[in-house]
Amino acid sequence: MCVAFAKGTIQGVVGRMKKKRRIFSRRNIVVLLVVSTAGLLLFAFIPVGFFAYFVLIGPIQDARLQKRLLCNADHRTLLEECRRLSKQVVIDNPDKGKEEPMGVVVMRVPDSELSKFRLVRRIGGRVFVNIDGVVSIEGGGTMRHFGVDAYPEDFREPFSNYDYGNKELVPGLWYYDDRYNRDNNYDKVIDGMLRRNRK
């Protein structure tokens, strides 16, 4: 009886060892290695992706948008389109003309609503209309912030010493760029781009 008990115990231990060995089979080890390698690569590529966007891709997209705004666009046509867009979005807004600081966004205009505004759509960028009907076509969002503001014909300054932007492209259409704050000679760069537009 003792021999049978010992034999049964040994067989049970051997069976459990075989099951444990199955956990560490070649297939399971390969799967574990593949999953852990994929996890490590994903963990490593997230910061690389952020770096690539903010340092490499983002500035290239910003430069292209800036070129479309300053060098390729007909500024009078752009202003007219923005004013039509403003009238479409801010019709009978009860808050229009209130003495509020600018920057209160009524809405970001979705791409689907820009189909009638070919030049605005072709330029690209994010399009906003604020509470006073000012249309902003905005670029940046990586390491800089720039764009144009198109003011409605009946625009009233919400407060004294109101800052329209950095450079008036045509009466009612202003370019703004935070690089003006960091570079005293940046106006010359913008003037050079505008000269290319006039050729």
Short mmCIF file of C-alpha atoms in Angstrom, two decimals:
data_model
loop_
_atom_site.label_atom_id
_atom_site.label_comp_id
_atom_site.label_asym_id
_atom_site.label_seq_id
_atom_site.Cartn_x
_atom_site.Cartn_y
_atom_site.Cartn_z
CA MET A 1 0.00 0.00 0.00
CA CYS A 2 2.86 2.34 0.84
CA VAL A 3 4.47 1.49 -2.48
CA ALA A 4 1.23 2.24 -4.35
CA PHE A 5 0.84 5.54 -2.48
CA ALA A 6 4.44 6.52 -3.25
CA LYS A 7 3.99 5.53 -6.87
CA GLY A 8 0.80 7.63 -7.14
CA THR A 9 2.51 10.59 -5.49
CA ILE A 10 5.49 10.37 -7.84
CA GLN A 11 3.20 10.14 -10.85
CA GLY A 12 1.27 13.20 -9.63
CA VAL A 13 4.47 15.20 -9.18
CA VAL A 14 5.73 14.15 -12.63
CA GLY A 15 2.37 15.09 -14.17
CA ARG A 16 2.49 18.54 -12.56
CA MET A 17 6.08 19.01 -13.79
CA LYS A 18 5.00 18.11 -17.33
CA LYS A 19 2.20 20.70 -17.12
CA LYS A 20 4.69 23.32 -15.93
CA ARG A 21 6.99 22.42 -18.79
CA ARG A 22 4.10 22.98 -21.19
CA ILE A 23 3.82 26.56 -19.92
CA PHE A 24 7.39 27.15 -21.07
CA SER A 25 7.00 25.42 -24.43
CA ARG A 26 8.77 26.87 -27.45
CA ARG A 27 5.57 28.29 -28.86
CA ASN A 28 4.71 30.10 -25.63
CA ILE A 29 8.23 31.49 -25.34
CA VAL A 30 8.13 32.78 -28.94
CA VAL A 31 4.71 34.40 -28.36
CA LEU A 32 5.94 35.99 -25.13
CA LEU A 33 9.06 37.34 -26.88
CA VAL A 34 7.04 38.74 -29.81
CA VAL A 35 4.49 40.45 -27.53
CA SER A 36 7.12 41.93 -25.21
CA THR A 37 9.23 43.15 -28.17
CA ALA A 38 6.17 44.78 -29.76
CA GLY A 39 5.32 46.44 -26.44
CA LEU A 40 8.86 47.77 -26.03
CA LEU A 41 8.92 49.08 -29.62
CA LEU A 42 5.56 50.80 -29.13
CA PHE A 43 6.75 52.33 -25.88
CA ALA A 44 9.92 53.57 -27.63
CA PHE A 45 8.12 54.92 -30.72
CA ILE A 46 5.57 57.08 -28.87
CA PRO A 47 8.21 59.68 -27.87
CA VAL A 48 9.85 59.33 -31.30
CA GLY A 49 6.47 60.06 -32.94
CA PHE A 50 5.96 63.19 -30.83
CA PHE A 51 9.50 64.31 -31.65
CA ALA A 52 8.98 63.67 -35.37
CA TYR A 53 5.75 65.70 -35.43
CA PHE A 54 6.82 68.66 -33.29
CA VAL A 55 10.37 68.97 -34.63
CA LEU A 56 10.23 67.63 -38.19
CA ILE A 57 6.73 67.31 -39.69
CA GLY A 58 4.93 70.17 -37.88
CA PRO A 59 7.35 72.93 -38.91
CA ILE A 60 7.23 71.75 -42.55
CA GLN A 61 3.41 71.90 -42.52
CA ASP A 62 3.57 75.34 -40.86
CA ALA A 63 5.95 76.66 -43.53
CA ARG A 64 3.66 75.40 -46.32
CA LEU A 65 0.58 77.00 -44.75
CA GLN A 66 2.45 80.27 -44.20
CA LYS A 67 3.50 80.25 -47.86
CA ARG A 68 -0.10 79.63 -48.99
CA LEU A 69 -1.32 82.48 -46.76
CA LEU A 70 1.31 85.05 -47.68
CA CYS A 71 2.67 84.11 -51.12
CA ASN A 72 -0.07 82.25 -52.98
CA ALA A 73 -3.36 83.76 -51.77
CA ASP A 74 -5.18 86.69 -53.32
CA HIS A 75 -5.72 88.64 -50.11
CA ARG A 76 -8.71 90.66 -51.33
CA THR A 77 -10.51 87.49 -52.44
CA LEU A 78 -9.60 85.81 -49.16
CA LEU A 79 -11.04 88.74 -47.18
CA GLU A 80 -14.28 88.65 -49.22
CA GLU A 81 -14.66 84.89 -48.70
CA CYS A 82 -14.00 85.21 -44.97
CA ARG A 83 -16.60 87.98 -44.68
CA ARG A 84 -19.18 85.82 -46.48
CA LEU A 85 -18.30 82.93 -44.16
CA SER A 86 -18.65 85.22 -41.15
CA LYS A 87 -22.14 86.31 -42.24
CA GLN A 88 -23.15 82.70 -42.75
CA VAL A 89 -21.97 81.63 -39.29
CA VAL A 90 -22.80 84.68 -37.14
CA ILE A 91 -26.29 85.51 -38.40
CA ASP A 92 -28.41 87.24 -35.75
CA ASN A 93 -26.03 86.35 -32.94
CA PRO A 94 -27.49 88.06 -29.83
CA ASP A 95 -24.02 88.42 -28.30
CA LYS A 96 -22.51 90.23 -31.31
CA GLY A 97 -20.92 93.54 -30.37
CA LYS A 98 -20.82 92.85 -26.63
CA GLU A 99 -17.82 94.31 -24.84
CA GLU A 100 -15.98 91.05 -24.33
CA PRO A 101 -12.32 90.26 -24.84
CA MET A 102 -11.62 88.80 -28.25
CA GLY A 103 -10.83 85.14 -28.57
CA VAL A 104 -14.25 83.91 -27.47
CA VAL A 105 -14.77 81.28 -30.14
CA VAL A 106 -18.26 80.86 -31.50
CA MET A 107 -17.28 77.77 -33.45
CA ARG A 108 -14.59 75.99 -35.33
CA VAL A 109 -15.86 75.74 -38.87
CA PRO A 110 -15.84 72.09 -40.00
CA ASP A 111 -14.31 71.28 -43.39
CA SER A 112 -17.71 70.17 -44.70
CA GLU A 113 -19.03 73.75 -44.37
CA LEU A 114 -16.13 75.25 -46.32
CA SER A 115 -17.19 73.77 -49.68
CA LYS A 116 -18.50 77.17 -50.93
CA PHE A 117 -15.29 78.94 -49.89
CA ARG A 118 -12.73 77.54 -52.30
CA LEU A 119 -9.81 79.81 -51.40
CA VAL A 120 -10.26 79.31 -47.64
CA ARG A 121 -10.45 75.55 -48.18
CA ARG A 122 -7.40 75.52 -50.48
CA ILE A 123 -5.27 77.44 -47.98
CA GLY A 124 -5.99 74.91 -45.24
CA GLY A 125 -5.43 75.45 -41.55
CA ARG A 126 -8.01 75.58 -38.78
CA VAL A 127 -10.88 78.02 -39.39
CA PHE A 128 -12.62 79.75 -36.47
CA VAL A 129 -15.30 82.42 -36.23
CA ASN A 130 -15.41 84.35 -32.96
CA ILE A 131 -18.28 86.10 -31.26
CA ASP A 132 -17.80 89.38 -33.18
CA GLY A 133 -17.67 87.67 -36.58
CA VAL A 134 -13.88 87.74 -36.97
CA VAL A 135 -12.74 84.77 -39.07
CA SER A 136 -9.36 83.31 -38.15
CA ILE A 137 -7.41 80.93 -40.36
CA GLU A 138 -4.87 79.53 -37.98
CA GLY A 139 -1.71 77.51 -38.37
CA GLY A 140 0.93 76.38 -35.97
CA GLY A 141 0.14 74.46 -32.85
CA THR A 142 3.60 72.91 -32.75
CA MET A 143 6.31 75.37 -31.76
CA ARG A 144 4.59 78.50 -33.07
CA HIS A 145 1.25 80.23 -33.55
CA PHE A 146 0.33 82.22 -36.68
CA GLY A 147 -2.49 82.95 -39.10
CA VAL A 148 -4.76 85.64 -40.47
CA ASP A 149 -7.75 87.43 -38.99
CA ALA A 150 -10.43 88.74 -41.36
CA TYR A 151 -12.56 91.45 -39.78
CA PRO A 152 -16.17 92.16 -40.79
CA GLU A 153 -16.94 95.53 -42.37
CA ASP A 154 -19.00 96.62 -39.34
CA PHE A 155 -16.38 95.52 -36.79
CA ARG A 156 -16.06 97.72 -33.69
CA GLU A 157 -13.04 97.50 -31.43
CA PRO A 158 -14.14 95.75 -28.21
CA PHE A 159 -11.68 97.80 -26.13
CA SER A 160 -9.20 100.63 -26.63
CA ASN A 161 -5.69 99.84 -27.92
CA TYR A 162 -7.06 96.70 -29.54
CA ASP A 163 -4.36 94.64 -31.28
CA TYR A 164 -5.52 93.64 -34.77
CA GLY A 165 -2.39 91.67 -35.62
CA ASN A 166 1.20 92.17 -36.68
CA LYS A 167 0.84 93.05 -40.38
CA GLU A 168 -2.09 94.41 -42.37
CA LEU A 169 -2.24 92.53 -45.69
CA VAL A 170 -5.20 94.52 -47.07
CA PRO A 171 -7.60 96.75 -45.11
CA GLY A 172 -9.53 94.35 -42.88
CA LEU A 173 -7.17 91.35 -43.21
CA TRP A 174 -4.34 91.05 -40.69
CA TYR A 175 -1.51 88.55 -40.36
CA TYR A 176 -0.33 87.57 -36.87
CA ASP A 177 2.67 85.49 -35.87
CA ASP A 178 4.25 84.94 -32.46
CA ARG A 179 7.70 85.11 -34.08
CA TYR A 180 7.28 88.89 -34.15
CA ASN A 181 7.69 88.74 -30.36
CA ARG A 182 10.99 86.85 -30.58
CA ASP A 183 12.66 88.37 -33.65
CA ASN A 184 12.93 92.13 -34.20
CA ASN A 185 13.79 91.62 -37.89
CA TYR A 186 10.91 89.24 -38.60
CA ASP A 187 8.98 91.99 -40.39
CA LYS A 188 11.61 91.89 -43.16
CA VAL A 189 11.03 88.15 -43.63
CA ILE A 190 7.28 88.70 -43.98
CA ASP A 191 7.80 91.66 -46.36
CA GLY A 192 9.98 89.42 -48.54
CA MET A 193 7.25 86.78 -48.70
CA LEU A 194 4.64 89.41 -49.57
CA ARG A 195 6.84 90.81 -52.37
CA ARG A 196 6.88 87.31 -53.90
CA ASN A 197 3.07 87.33 -53.81
CA ARG A 198 2.88 90.60 -55.74
CA LYS A 199 5.07 89.36 -58.61
#
